[in-house]
XYZ file of C-alpha atoms in Angstrom:
376
model
C 10.866 9.625 -3.047
C 12.552 12.978 -3.843
C 13.989 13.227 -7.354
C 17.683 12.446 -7.625
C 19.848 14.774 -9.706
C 22.683 13.474 -11.829
C 26.135 15.040 -11.678
C 27.852 16.322 -14.786
C 31.003 14.303 -15.240
C 34.086 14.760 -17.415
C 37.310 16.668 -17.023
C 38.375 19.707 -19.110
C 40.830 17.433 -20.932
C 37.952 15.158 -21.890
C 36.140 18.101 -23.364
C 39.210 19.203 -25.338
C 39.479 15.742 -26.886
C 35.826 15.729 -27.938
C 35.362 16.110 -31.705
C 34.129 19.449 -32.940
C 30.455 19.536 -33.877
C 29.755 19.347 -37.612
C 29.216 22.633 -39.374
C 25.700 23.328 -40.496
C 25.108 23.551 -44.206
C 24.559 27.161 -45.301
C 21.428 26.068 -47.119
C 19.993 24.022 -44.231
C 17.182 25.677 -42.254
C 18.124 26.709 -38.731
C 16.520 24.778 -35.854
C 14.674 26.566 -33.132
C 17.011 26.904 -30.103
C 14.587 25.039 -27.797
C 14.346 22.178 -30.263
C 18.102 21.949 -30.523
C 18.437 21.795 -26.734
C 15.908 18.980 -26.520
C 17.699 16.975 -29.210
C 21.041 17.369 -27.465
C 19.460 16.087 -24.259
C 18.051 13.065 -26.041
C 21.361 12.241 -27.704
C 23.150 12.124 -24.347
C 20.438 11.482 -21.755
C 22.876 10.593 -19.013
C 25.074 13.649 -19.457
C 22.451 16.105 -18.293
C 19.094 16.151 -16.552
C 15.746 16.955 -18.133
C 15.281 19.700 -15.569
C 17.541 21.841 -17.799
C 14.936 21.744 -20.580
C 12.730 24.844 -20.672
C 9.137 24.159 -19.691
C 7.751 24.935 -23.133
C 10.024 22.343 -24.753
C 9.132 19.463 -22.437
C 6.097 18.226 -24.415
C 8.340 17.937 -27.480
C 10.995 16.108 -25.468
C 8.344 13.739 -24.127
C 7.035 13.044 -27.633
C 10.563 12.379 -28.865
C 11.278 9.949 -26.013
C 8.012 8.088 -26.531
C 8.520 8.128 -30.292
C 11.856 6.341 -29.868
C 10.181 3.621 -27.811
C 7.286 3.317 -30.234
C 9.637 2.972 -33.183
C 11.821 0.412 -31.436
C 8.779 -1.636 -30.441
C 7.381 -1.511 -33.976
C 10.733 -2.670 -35.366
C 10.990 -5.423 -32.706
C 14.390 -3.994 -31.780
C 14.817 -5.206 -28.202
C 18.068 -3.358 -27.524
C 16.708 -0.052 -28.767
C 13.487 -0.535 -26.811
C 15.459 -1.265 -23.628
C 17.528 1.897 -24.129
C 14.424 3.983 -24.808
C 12.691 2.688 -21.674
C 15.780 3.479 -19.611
C 15.782 7.043 -20.951
C 12.102 7.489 -20.135
C 12.739 6.218 -16.622
C 15.607 8.672 -16.194
C 13.580 11.584 -17.502
C 10.562 10.773 -15.320
C 12.800 10.417 -12.262
C 14.743 13.642 -12.688
C 11.950 15.951 -13.818
C 8.438 15.797 -12.322
C 7.233 18.300 -14.918
C 7.801 15.888 -17.788
C 5.707 13.067 -16.314
C 2.315 14.352 -17.481
C 3.644 15.150 -20.999
C 5.016 11.605 -21.173
C 1.575 10.253 -20.329
C -0.018 12.596 -22.882
C 2.419 11.331 -25.509
C 1.254 7.735 -24.986
C 4.046 6.382 -22.795
C 1.831 4.359 -20.444
C 0.629 1.544 -22.765
C 4.071 1.286 -24.358
C 5.742 0.949 -20.952
C 3.103 -1.545 -19.809
C 3.924 -3.709 -22.828
C 7.580 -3.752 -21.731
C 6.879 -4.946 -18.171
C 7.318 -8.617 -19.000
C 10.518 -8.161 -21.002
C 14.171 -7.346 -20.387
C 13.294 -3.723 -19.643
C 10.677 -4.697 -17.055
C 12.359 -3.055 -14.052
C 12.934 0.244 -15.849
C 9.417 0.163 -17.324
C 7.840 -0.426 -13.899
C 9.937 2.343 -12.336
C 8.945 4.748 -15.119
C 5.256 3.887 -14.657
C 5.624 4.525 -10.918
C 7.198 7.939 -11.553
C 4.536 8.902 -14.087
C 1.719 7.730 -11.796
C 2.795 10.171 -9.093
C 2.029 13.164 -11.324
C -0.430 11.658 -13.826
C -2.340 9.113 -11.761
C -5.598 9.297 -13.715
C -3.871 8.781 -17.037
C -2.088 5.687 -15.777
C -5.192 4.244 -14.125
C -7.334 4.741 -17.221
C -4.864 3.070 -19.585
C -6.426 -0.162 -20.964
C -4.845 -3.300 -19.566
C -2.656 -1.529 -17.024
C -3.897 -3.567 -14.047
C -3.363 -6.856 -15.883
C 0.151 -5.762 -16.830
C 0.944 -4.778 -13.233
C -0.433 -8.130 -12.012
C 2.021 -9.966 -14.255
C 4.862 -7.676 -13.164
C 4.189 -8.493 -9.499
C 5.550 -11.985 -10.232
C 8.824 -10.750 -11.763
C 11.959 -8.930 -10.690
C 10.043 -5.674 -11.102
C 7.675 -6.624 -8.253
C 8.664 -3.802 -5.904
C 8.108 -1.085 -8.522
C 4.851 -2.715 -9.652
C 3.547 -2.914 -6.076
C 4.522 0.711 -5.482
C 2.652 1.700 -8.652
C -0.466 -0.116 -7.424
C -0.134 1.760 -4.119
C 0.194 5.044 -6.022
C -3.029 4.340 -7.920
C -4.807 3.450 -4.660
C -4.011 6.881 -3.236
C -7.015 7.979 -5.283
C -10.144 6.671 -3.550
C -12.184 6.003 -6.735
C -9.590 3.448 -7.899
C -9.861 1.223 -4.820
C -12.974 -0.569 -6.011
C -11.497 -1.241 -9.463
C -8.254 -2.614 -8.026
C -10.149 -4.666 -5.440
C -12.198 -6.266 -8.199
C -8.990 -7.759 -9.682
C -8.651 -10.897 -7.595
C -5.464 -12.092 -9.380
C -3.811 -8.754 -8.591
C -4.705 -9.043 -4.890
C -3.505 -12.649 -4.855
C -0.161 -11.556 -6.311
C 0.224 -8.903 -3.602
C -0.549 -11.442 -0.858
C 1.921 -13.873 -2.438
C 4.621 -11.216 -2.147
C 4.191 -11.312 1.627
C 4.885 -15.051 1.671
C 7.821 -15.146 -0.723
C 9.155 -11.649 -1.194
C 12.380 -11.077 -3.143
C 13.380 -8.120 -0.938
C 12.431 -6.003 2.061
C 11.496 -3.229 -0.323
C 9.056 -5.477 -2.172
C 7.493 -6.549 1.133
C 6.988 -2.958 2.259
C 5.556 -1.906 -1.107
C 3.173 -4.878 -1.080
C 2.027 -3.989 2.448
C 1.392 -0.385 1.446
C -0.608 -1.526 -1.563
C -2.650 -3.955 0.551
C -3.340 -1.189 3.060
C -4.766 0.928 0.256
C -6.857 -2.021 -0.944
C -8.238 -2.649 2.568
C -9.287 0.986 3.001
C -12.253 0.085 0.779
C -14.444 -2.090 3.073
C -15.818 -4.477 0.407
C -12.241 -5.523 -0.420
C -11.536 -6.851 3.078
C -13.484 -10.084 2.756
C -11.671 -10.795 -0.527
C -8.317 -10.371 1.193
C -9.413 -12.745 3.958
C -10.430 -15.372 1.394
C -7.006 -15.049 -0.276
C -5.185 -15.891 2.961
C -4.020 -12.367 3.752
C -4.627 -12.805 7.503
C -2.319 -15.827 7.717
C 0.372 -14.122 5.631
C 0.197 -10.931 7.697
C 0.452 -12.678 11.063
C 3.329 -14.795 9.754
C 5.187 -11.559 9.049
C 4.364 -10.182 12.502
C 5.704 -13.307 14.203
C 8.716 -14.071 12.027
C 9.991 -10.651 10.984
C 12.028 -8.681 13.492
C 12.147 -5.489 11.443
C 10.134 -2.806 13.221
C 8.993 -1.074 10.046
C 7.665 -4.306 8.554
C 5.735 -5.163 11.749
C 4.261 -1.657 11.859
C 3.062 -1.897 8.262
C 1.788 -5.458 8.711
C -0.235 -4.590 11.838
C -1.653 -1.540 10.047
C -3.016 -3.828 7.318
C -4.262 -6.308 9.954
C -6.200 -3.474 11.599
C -7.969 -2.688 8.331
C -8.686 -6.301 7.368
C -10.083 -6.940 10.874
C -12.941 -4.610 10.040
C -15.069 -7.288 8.366
C -17.102 -10.104 9.878
C -15.272 -12.723 7.785
C -11.968 -11.988 9.529
C -12.969 -13.511 12.884
C -12.662 -17.123 11.718
C -9.319 -16.400 10.067
C -8.065 -14.814 13.291
C -9.018 -18.004 15.165
C -6.902 -20.140 12.855
C -3.742 -18.162 13.633
C -4.484 -17.258 17.286
C -4.637 -13.677 16.074
C -6.397 -12.262 19.138
C -3.738 -13.614 21.488
C -0.937 -12.296 19.257
C -2.498 -8.829 19.157
C -2.979 -8.773 22.929
C 0.685 -9.724 23.331
C 1.574 -6.696 21.196
C -0.692 -4.430 23.259
C 1.111 -5.385 26.474
C 3.830 -2.949 27.617
C 7.025 -3.970 25.865
C 5.222 -6.494 23.700
C 5.669 -4.541 20.467
C 8.942 -3.277 19.067
C 7.503 0.192 18.403
C 4.669 2.304 19.855
C 2.996 2.411 16.441
C 2.803 -1.389 16.258
C 1.206 -1.402 19.732
C -1.370 1.168 18.613
C -2.112 -0.793 15.449
C -2.686 -3.961 17.503
C -5.216 -2.134 19.695
C -6.913 -0.725 16.598
C -7.101 -4.216 15.085
C -8.789 -5.628 18.209
C -11.250 -2.733 18.272
C -12.146 -3.176 14.593
C -12.532 -6.913 15.166
C -15.076 -6.514 17.967
C -16.951 -3.769 16.100
C -17.275 -5.964 12.989
C -17.675 -9.302 14.767
C -20.028 -8.257 17.568
C -20.573 -10.418 20.638
C -18.757 -13.405 19.154
C -15.620 -11.355 18.631
C -15.884 -9.795 22.096
C -16.114 -13.279 23.575
C -12.962 -14.298 21.680
C -11.047 -11.380 23.195
C -12.344 -11.903 26.727
C -11.536 -15.612 26.514
C -7.840 -14.724 26.499
C -6.827 -14.451 30.115
C -6.052 -10.947 31.323
C -7.381 -9.258 28.183
C -9.188 -6.458 30.016
C -6.188 -5.720 32.235
C -3.888 -5.583 29.209
C -6.137 -3.144 27.373
C -6.610 -1.045 30.522
C -2.834 -0.699 30.880
C -2.647 0.899 27.446
C -5.652 3.137 28.115
C -4.015 4.408 31.304
C -0.454 4.593 29.986
C 0.631 8.239 30.163
C 3.454 7.543 27.705
C 1.102 6.165 25.053
C 0.033 8.308 22.115
C -3.446 9.883 22.063
C -4.375 7.580 19.200
C -3.326 4.464 21.074
C -5.087 5.534 24.260
C -8.304 6.345 22.365
C -8.364 2.926 20.681
C -7.704 1.183 23.988
C -10.409 3.160 25.804
C -13.001 2.318 23.154
C -11.998 -1.344 23.225
C -12.129 -1.402 27.027
C -15.670 0.003 27.001
C -16.718 -2.745 24.601
C -15.172 -5.462 26.783
C -16.604 -4.068 30.028
C -20.049 -3.691 28.455
C -19.956 -7.298 27.339
C -18.964 -8.376 30.856
C -21.974 -6.531 32.318
C -24.284 -8.150 29.780
C -22.895 -11.579 30.620
C -23.554 -11.017 34.337
C -27.099 -9.868 33.589
C -27.692 -12.938 31.448
C -26.368 -15.204 34.174
C -28.664 -13.534 36.724
C -31.647 -13.908 34.408
C -30.804 -17.568 33.834
C -30.525 -18.120 37.594
C -33.914 -16.498 38.272
C -35.543 -18.418 35.447
C -34.148 -21.601 36.947
C -35.757 -20.728 40.285
C -39.093 -20.187 38.570
C -38.917 -23.552 36.900
C -38.104 -25.282 40.192
C -40.692 -23.351 42.260
C -43.990 -22.428 40.501
C -44.871 -19.967 43.306
C -42.033 -17.603 42.231
C -42.861 -15.285 39.326
C -40.226 -14.728 36.708
C -38.935 -11.145 36.434
C -38.305 -11.785 32.752
C -41.944 -12.700 32.164
C -44.317 -9.885 31.185
C -47.461 -9.676 33.366
C -50.801 -9.514 31.580
């Protein structure tokens, strides 16, 4: 999401009524100009943006912001902590260059500790902003995944899910996130009972990142992800949601354990309905359905191929997509590969039936030699 800039507000008359700044004592040491600018920004964080702070002063500003939160937390001052978290969120939203200094100053564990409190939404949003520019520092913070798991069950769910997705953009983190079964269960639960469309989309994006790591797919199946995903596909009329849901289905289909789950929800028939011309609300959802069927037969082998062929008209439906000049190259390629798998299985079935027929003749007439029997 591009950073949003705040507008300076206040009329000239407002500025005339403002009290004059106190005069500095002649004996007091003069502050460095950069330090003075940073302090003014911290005193009125909503009157200006952190992008006005010179680059060399941003580490100090970050330390001051985090110091306020640390002090408020140590004093158990909930109101001050809430205000400090809000200021950190604002700074991390307006100025990408201050995100890494905030992480360096120790913001991540302090924000994680605020996720379950009154400042949970602001804390989750700040963690999301920081993770975009300082992903490794967020991911390596002790207890961060447990804190995000708890936040997925609160009003901060959409920001927490988006933060998980941000961490999963780095491939090495996918195994660590996938090993947290409660976290995956919380993401799947968001699909069933989501507080908002935004939370649903963020949960789908996070689950897509989880499923990109093949060992995680069987875990998602065991947590009921297949049922939750197909429920979204059937019940949700929003094109973007269906696109994202079918994209996750395509990834989860790439494990042998998914075949049984697909049977329970008539998943193959639903996907073939989406592959049909006009069956999906968007071309991308149609492509994703074809990709899901292809991944299913690749992972499930002959049993999965038989499930697809058992649906009447499956080959014709897939062939229509493969030959559709209006379809995207990606969709056509998936359909062509799937069609080859289905046609190959049909040939093998005919060969098996012929072999069975000839073997039956041999058994009924001992004077006929079996072509399947090796001569010695």
